[in-house]
């Protein structure tokens, strides 16, 4: 089998396996799909309470758009990907550890980075499926529409995802080391999602928190996507945001792979792979 | 002569943990190199030696048993051969490929059952599991379907192939793990405690399958702490204890090493610890005693030169100690006796 075809087949096998396992827990799957819209519902009504004629005037003055709900919806989408990067690969490894299947996977004659990449694609597919449901439900329940085509934001979304999943590689390494990183994952995920402005414009943050926010590459990705899809002015010129995201993607994908390889080598030396 | 499995002076040590066993093999390990004086330095941590200077050479088509108690270093050895653990020292090769420098080439030639029934996805069906692992082993689709069908039939899993693994019995899960290991048609199989936790019938069936695999030319390294299993299946056996190989030969030769002796087993009730007085019986070379809590009796195994000469004295001493003989027998030496003779303890201890 040719190298590329075999690689695609391995990735597809991982995605298919994860989707099948997910579907064997139908209630969890249902909740995973509808949960984001449940969180969004009170925000929607709060937004309406602050709006007149569907325009939130104060919000318009701060951000350049009165469409509060679409602003938040785009933030929810970005937050879903950030959470997937945090939880997706690390949790997938953790699940394999606790169920006892990790060693069986790692005994296969394929690169462990490819196995991890397969898990990241799997996580991406599940998150994207989730987003389709969020958008469809948002449209049906609240009449939400994003009129600008999504592909225009792709140039910013793609490097952000690559960087995020590079970060996910490093995080998966951390899970291999710490075994149970749930609390750390929760706290970091919350801080990164919140400070990158997934549910509000970062401009409203007090200066110290704004400084942290501006140090997070995700802030620029989210800002660029909102700027393009909502036609609002970006925090810094889009060209700079693009450059920041490309550097983020390069640095984090390389660093993430490196860290994961080092941790893999470490657990092979210390013999802690099968411990959980 | 070329060997399918070669281990040369394999050595594995782990940093000791504050609480709990060494990571590789559970409980074993002698604390060494205790340099606890140097605070905060990683080198200051004591090391647990899990495998020490293990050398094995296994020929093509051979079933080689690694026999030892829990925590003896069997699993650590097999994990090093399977590329899951890096040896601290020494080298190992599978079909001529180095386990550290050529891990992918090694994994392509290995079928491995580690962790038994837990090594497959319980929320997938048996067939879905095999399809998934066939993709990981890069077996082309059509070929994979054929092999899966063949393995399901051969391992008697066909009828439940489309059921979730969580509904399988332990024996079926273990057979599925074996089917997964056999998917890439590997020349070498590493089976870590393949029958542990199985009922006697399932264990017997699995042993039969292992014999058939040998007939088909597979080289098999099998770890077990069941002596009968090692005896029945293995062409050669290495007895491992505290990380060291303490004997290596065919089962027959290992048992023959005790043929200069007779092995007498006495079960008696109402006795104090029999070791002190039993050792005094003329002609006794070795005494091993075990208190059986269930029956509240002592099991005394005596290795002696002439049972007939020693029996009257033995019976006299039991009576003198206020004991009552429940059972007395003389038997052919077993691997358990070999193990007892080498280590001074029972395999199950």
XYZ file of C-alpha atoms in Angstrom:
625
model
C 0.000 0.000 0.000
C 1.402 3.388 -0.900
C 2.523 5.594 1.960
C -0.088 8.315 1.497
C -2.973 5.908 0.992
C -1.923 3.893 4.047
C -1.688 7.086 6.107
C -5.170 8.201 5.010
C -6.527 4.750 5.788
C -5.011 4.778 9.266
C -6.447 8.230 9.988
C -9.848 7.185 8.656
C -9.749 4.012 10.785
C -9.096 6.103 13.910
C -11.879 8.570 13.037
C -14.326 5.750 12.263
C -13.455 3.900 15.474
C -13.920 7.041 17.582
C -17.222 7.908 15.902
C -18.514 4.362 16.407
C -17.546 4.418 20.081
C -19.168 7.849 20.434
C -22.417 6.599 18.877
C -22.505 3.654 21.285
C -23.216 6.238 23.994
C -26.267 7.874 22.358
C -27.321 10.016 25.311
C -23.812 11.428 25.731
C -23.657 12.138 22.010
C -27.010 13.903 22.112
C -25.943 16.009 25.086
C -22.607 16.828 23.455
C -24.452 18.104 20.414
C -27.080 20.224 22.178
C -25.118 21.374 25.221
C -23.513 24.434 23.560
C -26.913 25.724 22.477
C -28.183 25.209 26.017
C -25.370 27.427 27.281
C -26.076 29.978 24.565
C -29.812 30.277 25.235
C -29.646 32.483 28.366
C -26.943 34.581 26.715
C -29.265 35.109 23.744
C -32.131 36.322 25.901
C -29.818 38.513 27.981
C -28.522 40.008 24.729
C -32.085 40.674 23.600
C -32.847 42.396 26.881
C -29.970 44.772 26.235
C -30.974 45.355 22.606
C -33.467 47.565 20.923
C -34.654 46.637 17.449
C -32.215 43.667 17.580
C -29.246 46.025 17.933
C -27.247 46.186 21.165
C -26.159 49.830 21.070
C -23.489 49.660 23.798
C -22.059 46.535 22.227
C -22.045 48.264 18.848
C -20.033 51.138 20.288
C -17.442 48.738 21.777
C -17.061 46.254 18.976
C -18.393 47.809 15.787
C -21.323 45.399 15.508
C -24.688 45.396 17.167
C -25.168 41.725 16.302
C -24.301 40.501 19.774
C -25.513 36.971 19.226
C -23.454 36.221 16.111
C -20.423 37.647 17.894
C -20.965 35.201 20.749
C -21.804 32.324 18.399
C -18.482 32.730 16.589
C -16.800 32.770 19.973
C -18.570 29.534 20.894
C -17.299 27.938 17.701
C -13.734 28.973 18.487
C -14.148 27.834 22.076
C -15.288 24.423 20.859
C -12.062 24.006 18.898
C -9.949 25.249 21.808
C -11.661 22.753 24.133
C -11.256 19.985 21.554
C -7.518 20.664 21.381
C -7.272 20.596 25.159
C -9.543 17.649 25.753
C -9.527 15.808 22.434
C -6.121 14.216 22.290
C -5.242 14.211 25.963
C -8.550 12.617 26.887
C -8.355 10.152 24.005
C -4.981 8.988 25.297
C -6.290 8.894 28.844
C -9.270 6.790 27.747
C -6.953 4.393 25.921
C -4.801 4.165 29.050
C -7.673 3.398 31.388
C -9.395 0.986 29.004
C -6.114 -0.854 28.402
C -5.968 -0.310 24.634
C -3.083 2.169 24.539
C -0.377 -0.497 24.414
C -2.216 -2.417 21.684
C -2.286 0.765 19.586
C 1.329 1.572 20.278
C 2.433 -1.906 19.290
C 1.268 -1.255 15.736
C 4.071 -0.519 13.265
C 3.091 3.120 12.775
C 4.496 6.326 14.123
C 2.955 7.333 17.432
C 2.731 10.878 16.115
C 0.546 9.559 13.290
C -1.687 7.828 15.834
C -1.933 11.092 17.709
C -2.565 13.025 14.496
C -5.377 10.555 13.728
C -6.878 11.360 17.119
C -6.621 15.085 16.396
C -8.442 14.621 13.056
C -11.036 12.562 14.892
C -11.481 15.319 17.444
C -11.705 17.904 14.633
C -14.392 15.897 12.860
C -16.453 15.495 16.027
C -16.140 19.198 16.858
C -17.108 20.171 13.323
C -20.153 17.868 13.462
C -21.035 19.517 16.735
C -20.757 22.937 15.151
C -23.067 22.008 12.294
C -25.651 21.110 14.934
C -25.016 24.370 16.843
C -25.468 26.425 13.680
C -28.576 24.511 12.616
C -30.164 24.751 16.061
C -29.111 28.399 16.411
C -30.775 29.122 13.093
C -33.967 27.237 13.916
C -34.362 28.425 17.494
C -33.044 31.984 17.355
C -33.011 32.754 13.643
C -29.223 33.166 13.767
C -27.502 33.516 10.413
C -23.922 34.130 9.436
C -24.261 35.762 6.050
C -20.558 36.118 5.156
C -19.128 32.910 3.701
C -17.083 30.887 6.190
C -14.322 30.073 3.729
C -13.173 33.674 3.883
C -12.190 33.086 7.481
C -10.386 29.853 6.571
C -7.015 31.567 6.088
C -7.161 32.491 9.780
C -9.003 29.470 11.121
C -6.609 26.944 9.549
C -3.338 28.194 11.123
C -5.179 28.672 14.406
C -6.321 25.025 14.310
C -2.840 23.793 13.351
C -1.332 25.732 16.262
C -4.033 24.552 18.636
C -3.562 20.914 17.712
C 0.214 21.326 17.965
C -0.470 22.524 21.457
C -2.748 19.484 21.864
C 0.236 17.207 21.026
C 2.227 18.743 23.861
C -0.782 18.479 26.117
C -1.180 14.790 25.238
C 2.441 14.367 26.317
C 1.568 16.021 29.609
C -1.295 13.552 30.088
C 1.128 10.664 29.483
C 3.320 12.071 32.221
C 0.734 13.186 34.759
C -1.882 10.496 33.917
C -4.718 12.493 35.415
C -4.588 16.064 34.171
C -8.320 16.818 34.375
C -8.126 19.692 36.828
C -5.234 21.293 34.997
C -7.074 20.846 31.703
C -10.252 22.405 33.047
C -8.508 25.428 34.519
C -6.248 26.086 31.517
C -9.084 25.527 29.051
C -11.273 27.972 30.966
C -8.546 30.620 31.168
C -7.528 30.338 27.512
C -11.139 30.313 26.274
C -12.130 33.222 28.482
C -9.073 35.385 27.971
C -9.052 34.922 24.203
C -12.492 36.553 24.174
C -14.741 33.698 23.188
C -17.795 35.255 24.843
C -16.985 38.974 25.023
C -14.755 41.547 23.326
C -11.318 41.516 24.960
C -11.262 45.314 24.826
C -13.423 45.362 27.958
C -10.816 43.485 30.017
C -8.820 45.426 32.627
C -5.262 46.189 31.465
C -3.414 43.307 33.226
C -5.840 40.719 31.857
C -5.833 42.408 28.461
C -2.048 42.005 28.366
C -2.421 38.262 28.952
C -5.185 38.105 26.387
C -3.018 39.818 23.780
C -0.249 37.296 24.474
C -2.549 34.436 23.419
C -2.455 33.657 19.676
C -6.073 32.447 19.880
C -7.180 36.014 20.621
C -5.947 37.118 17.189
C -7.473 34.133 15.400
C -10.852 34.749 16.936
C -10.601 38.471 16.330
C -9.682 37.974 12.665
C -12.560 35.548 12.101
C -15.041 37.952 13.688
C -13.572 40.871 11.793
C -14.028 39.116 8.453
C -17.420 37.549 9.089
C -18.982 40.487 10.940
C -17.156 43.299 9.156
C -15.827 44.844 12.362
C -12.429 46.478 12.824
C -9.717 44.046 14.055
C -7.560 44.570 17.139
C -4.472 44.928 14.919
C -4.188 44.874 11.109
C -5.352 41.563 9.635
C -1.936 41.063 8.008
C -0.289 41.103 11.435
C -2.921 38.783 12.869
C -2.274 36.414 9.975
C 1.482 36.497 10.618
C 0.988 35.865 14.354
C -1.214 32.847 13.573
C 1.226 31.383 11.045
C 4.091 31.704 13.550
C 1.819 30.158 16.213
C 1.017 27.247 13.894
C 4.664 26.624 13.017
C 6.057 26.954 16.525
C 3.341 24.969 18.272
C 3.136 22.136 15.742
C 6.923 21.657 15.846
C 7.200 22.158 19.591
C 4.150 19.962 20.280
C 5.554 17.083 18.194
C 8.966 17.466 19.828
C 7.556 17.491 23.348
C 5.353 14.469 22.656
C 8.283 12.494 21.210
C 10.413 13.319 24.225
C 7.686 12.280 26.636
C 7.136 9.057 24.676
C 10.836 8.288 25.002
C 10.675 9.138 28.704
C 7.765 6.778 29.425
C 9.519 3.993 27.510
C 12.509 4.463 29.797
C 10.566 4.766 33.009
C 8.006 2.105 32.164
C 5.018 4.224 33.137
C 3.053 3.747 29.904
C 0.801 1.051 31.302
C 0.306 2.821 34.625
C -2.717 5.032 35.117
C 22.393 -20.133 13.515
C 19.967 -17.246 13.282
C 17.462 -16.765 16.069
C 13.996 -15.249 15.888
C 14.299 -13.775 19.369
C 17.596 -12.814 20.929
C 18.141 -11.053 24.193
C 21.680 -10.380 25.286
C 22.361 -9.240 28.831
C 19.079 -7.351 29.038
C 18.872 -5.169 32.076
C 16.113 -2.878 33.208
C 15.962 -0.678 36.225
C 13.375 1.882 37.177
C 13.497 4.837 39.484
C 11.971 3.674 42.745
C 8.636 5.182 43.627
C 7.840 6.512 47.052
C 4.614 4.570 47.273
C 3.978 1.423 45.393
C 5.648 -1.044 43.121
C 8.133 -0.609 40.342
C 6.407 0.357 37.106
C 7.523 -2.401 34.802
C 6.611 -5.534 36.583
C 4.585 -4.703 39.582
C 6.294 -5.761 42.757
C 9.761 -6.952 42.040
C 13.028 -5.182 42.392
C 15.902 -4.897 44.740
C 16.608 -1.398 45.904
C 20.083 -0.604 44.635
C 22.204 2.418 44.162
C 20.544 4.192 47.027
C 22.150 7.578 46.903
C 19.514 9.255 48.997
C 22.004 11.775 50.381
C 21.794 14.050 47.356
C 18.549 15.947 47.818
C 16.639 17.157 44.758
C 18.894 15.369 42.322
C 17.233 12.803 40.062
C 20.274 10.586 40.481
C 19.595 10.479 44.191
C 16.542 8.255 43.698
C 17.127 4.585 44.391
C 16.727 2.256 41.459
C 14.640 -0.877 41.342
C 16.207 -3.623 39.290
C 13.389 -5.382 37.437
C 15.439 -7.430 34.968
C 19.072 -8.282 35.452
C 21.370 -9.621 32.787
C 18.761 -11.750 31.009
C 20.016 -13.571 27.922
C 17.748 -15.726 25.753
C 18.028 -17.093 22.246
C 14.907 -18.565 20.732
C 14.870 -20.447 17.477
C 12.311 -20.269 14.720
C 9.245 -22.409 15.418
C 10.021 -22.818 19.093
C 7.677 -22.234 22.018
C 9.738 -20.719 24.773
C 8.245 -20.379 28.222
C 9.256 -17.711 30.665
C 8.176 -19.066 34.015
C 8.233 -17.175 37.252
C 6.111 -15.785 40.052
C 4.286 -12.472 39.799
C 6.778 -9.632 39.778
C 9.706 -11.811 38.692
C 10.474 -9.683 35.621
C 8.604 -11.660 32.942
C 6.370 -8.823 31.799
C 9.207 -6.309 31.865
C 11.261 -8.637 29.652
C 8.403 -9.114 27.192
C 7.688 -5.358 27.119
C 11.305 -4.650 26.244
C 11.122 -7.174 23.406
C 7.843 -5.595 22.237
C 9.497 -2.117 22.051
C 7.239 -0.686 24.777
C 10.129 -0.327 27.198
C 13.723 0.645 26.537
C 16.315 -1.605 28.164
C 18.644 0.178 30.554
C 21.449 -1.991 29.199
C 21.898 -4.904 26.825
C 20.417 -5.563 23.415
C 17.523 -7.514 21.974
C 16.622 -8.460 18.431
C 13.448 -9.804 16.887
C 13.978 -11.559 13.551
C 17.338 -9.810 13.405
C 15.994 -6.280 14.055
C 17.129 -4.303 17.062
C 14.277 -3.408 19.410
C 15.693 0.025 20.220
C 17.126 1.114 16.886
C 14.556 -0.494 14.546
C 11.291 -0.518 16.513
C 8.998 -0.241 13.476
C 10.667 -3.210 11.754
C 10.346 -5.171 15.005
C 6.649 -4.321 15.413
C 5.947 -5.415 11.844
C 7.171 -8.895 12.766
C 5.476 -9.161 16.125
C 2.056 -10.245 17.241
C 1.607 -9.393 20.879
C -0.966 -10.221 23.522
C -0.359 -8.001 26.525
C -3.038 -7.177 29.021
C -5.246 -9.842 27.442
C -8.924 -9.116 27.344
C -8.492 -5.408 28.027
C -6.471 -4.827 24.875
C -9.482 -4.447 22.572
C -12.270 -1.868 22.421
C -15.258 -3.195 24.340
C -17.639 -0.697 22.718
C -16.802 -2.050 19.255
C -17.770 -5.412 17.849
C -15.140 -8.112 17.420
C -15.139 -7.513 13.671
C -14.865 -3.729 14.043
C -11.903 -4.194 16.389
C -10.103 -6.372 13.878
C -10.894 -3.964 11.017
C -9.436 -1.112 13.045
C -6.229 -2.938 13.902
C -5.902 -4.249 10.315
C -5.793 -0.614 9.171
C -3.116 0.187 11.769
C -1.081 -2.755 10.464
C -1.597 -1.438 6.912
C -3.205 -4.596 5.619
C -5.041 -3.730 2.368
C -8.860 -3.693 2.654
C -9.746 -6.839 0.672
C -6.937 -8.838 2.206
C -7.921 -7.598 5.674
C -11.535 -8.755 5.214
C -10.327 -12.235 4.200
C -7.910 -12.520 7.110
C -10.506 -11.284 9.594
C -13.043 -13.817 8.398
C -10.459 -16.582 8.563
C -9.349 -15.635 12.088
C -12.900 -15.272 13.386
C -13.667 -18.772 12.116
C -10.421 -20.272 13.370
C -10.761 -18.811 16.848
C -14.421 -19.712 17.075
C -15.627 -16.119 17.209
C -17.629 -16.082 13.991
C -21.047 -16.365 15.616
C -20.443 -13.314 17.822
C -18.323 -11.320 15.388
C -20.908 -8.558 15.089
C -21.648 -8.278 18.791
C -20.064 -5.716 21.085
C -16.976 -7.082 22.829
C -18.405 -6.041 26.210
C -20.839 -8.962 25.811
C -18.058 -11.505 25.230
C -16.906 -13.962 27.882
C -13.324 -13.672 29.177
C -12.249 -16.559 26.962
C -13.721 -14.889 23.876
C -12.065 -11.574 24.716
C -8.750 -13.371 25.086
C -9.251 -15.136 21.741
C -10.085 -11.797 20.128
C -6.842 -10.359 21.539
C -5.050 -13.321 19.982
C -6.861 -12.733 16.655
C -5.651 -9.122 16.774
C -2.100 -10.339 17.348
C -2.348 -12.797 14.443
C -3.797 -10.281 11.930
C -0.445 -9.233 10.438
C 0.617 -12.917 10.201
C 3.688 -12.235 12.321
C 6.510 -14.765 12.527
C 6.932 -14.034 16.242
C 4.256 -14.048 18.933
C 4.725 -12.623 22.415
C 2.025 -13.871 24.755
C 2.003 -12.422 28.248
C 0.020 -14.661 30.620
C -2.423 -15.648 27.852
C -4.606 -17.894 30.007
C -4.722 -15.867 33.188
C -8.277 -15.432 34.451
C -9.750 -18.022 32.091
C -11.879 -20.942 33.188
C -10.172 -24.364 32.785
C -12.009 -25.188 29.543
C -11.169 -21.846 27.905
C -7.571 -22.134 29.077
C -7.342 -25.639 27.584
C -8.766 -24.415 24.277
C -6.332 -21.537 24.144
C -3.389 -23.851 24.845
C -4.530 -26.023 21.956
C -4.587 -22.952 19.688
C -1.063 -22.047 20.821
C 0.116 -25.560 19.921
C -1.455 -25.190 16.463
C 0.288 -21.861 15.990
C 3.613 -23.546 16.691
C 2.799 -26.207 14.106
C 2.223 -23.430 11.602
C 5.748 -22.181 12.219
C 5.238 -19.277 14.599
C 7.946 -18.618 17.154
C 6.258 -18.066 20.484
C 7.531 -16.512 23.674
C 5.077 -17.205 26.426
C 5.114 -15.910 29.954
C 3.180 -17.733 32.607
C 3.133 -18.463 36.265
C 1.255 -21.709 35.684
C 3.805 -24.545 35.790
C 1.550 -27.051 34.059
C 1.024 -24.644 31.197
C 4.738 -24.021 30.782
C 5.390 -27.754 31.033
C 2.747 -28.722 28.465
C 3.461 -26.031 25.891
C 7.114 -25.115 25.999
C 9.987 -26.629 24.081
C 12.299 -24.825 26.475
C 11.736 -22.921 29.657
C 13.598 -20.172 31.434
C 12.798 -19.875 35.104
C 13.034 -16.275 36.166
C 13.087 -14.946 39.684
C 13.975 -11.489 41.011
C 14.709 -10.431 37.440
C 17.313 -13.131 36.811
C 17.172 -16.297 34.756
C 18.022 -18.980 37.271
C 17.566 -22.022 35.009
C 17.077 -22.576 31.310
C 16.465 -25.905 29.618
C 13.778 -28.210 28.258
C 11.060 -29.105 30.770
C 12.289 -32.682 30.765
C 15.900 -31.695 31.457
C 14.855 -29.316 34.202
C 12.891 -32.059 35.895
C 15.659 -34.567 35.268
C 18.002 -32.309 37.222
C 16.052 -33.476 40.258
C 16.026 -37.182 39.401
C 18.834 -37.882 41.826
C 16.222 -37.049 44.369
C 12.801 -38.266 45.327
C 10.148 -35.750 46.146
C 7.929 -36.635 49.043
C 4.850 -34.633 49.918
C 3.395 -34.800 53.378
C 0.217 -33.126 54.536
C -0.281 -33.162 58.283
C -2.489 -31.479 60.859
C -1.788 -30.396 64.436
C 1.904 -29.712 63.927
C 4.130 -26.819 64.893
C 6.326 -25.385 62.082
C 7.798 -28.617 60.612
C 10.921 -27.100 59.074
C 13.267 -27.384 62.090
C 12.646 -31.065 62.783
C 12.052 -32.199 59.192
C 15.498 -30.929 58.191
C 17.012 -33.342 60.695
C 15.723 -36.462 58.941
C 18.675 -38.413 57.525
C 19.001 -38.119 53.725
C 16.840 -35.013 53.405
C 18.411 -32.483 51.070
C 15.759 -29.826 51.086
C 12.582 -29.034 52.980
C 9.863 -26.611 51.946
C 6.895 -25.998 54.182
C 3.652 -24.212 53.504
C 0.745 -23.698 55.876
C -2.568 -24.253 54.095
C -4.937 -21.873 55.826
C -8.065 -23.370 54.318
C -7.482 -26.850 55.736
C -5.307 -25.652 58.665
C -2.665 -28.194 57.711
C 1.015 -28.100 56.855
C 2.209 -29.134 53.401
C 5.802 -30.353 53.670
C 7.784 -31.082 50.512
C 10.956 -33.075 51.135
C 13.660 -33.650 48.566
C 15.508 -36.768 49.683
C 17.770 -39.472 48.390
C 15.847 -42.500 49.593
C 12.222 -42.129 50.564
C 11.890 -45.704 51.840
C 14.745 -45.221 54.270
C 13.462 -41.876 55.525
C 9.720 -42.638 55.778
C 9.712 -44.387 59.207
C 11.649 -41.542 60.787
C 9.347 -38.985 59.171
C 6.223 -40.687 60.483
C 7.763 -41.094 63.917
C 8.599 -37.396 64.103
C 5.089 -36.354 63.058
C 3.618 -38.489 65.840
C 6.169 -37.221 68.331
C 5.241 -33.614 67.483
C 1.591 -34.405 68.168
C 0.618 -34.267 64.506
C -1.668 -36.374 62.361
C -0.786 -37.476 58.814
C -3.489 -36.535 56.307
C -1.644 -37.556 53.170
C 1.782 -38.873 52.265
C 2.946 -39.417 48.719
C 6.038 -39.717 46.583
C 5.875 -38.125 43.153
C 7.818 -37.429 40.016
C 9.502 -34.039 40.203
C 7.478 -31.234 38.595
C 8.553 -27.794 37.486
C 7.154 -26.557 40.776
C 9.722 -28.794 42.513
C 12.429 -27.440 40.243
C 11.374 -23.933 41.155
C 11.254 -24.837 44.837
C 14.657 -26.402 44.641
C 16.131 -23.340 42.898
C 14.497 -20.584 44.896
C 13.401 -22.196 48.134
C 9.849 -20.946 47.658
C 6.697 -22.010 45.867
C 5.786 -20.388 42.578
C 2.519 -19.128 43.995
C 4.129 -17.480 47.050
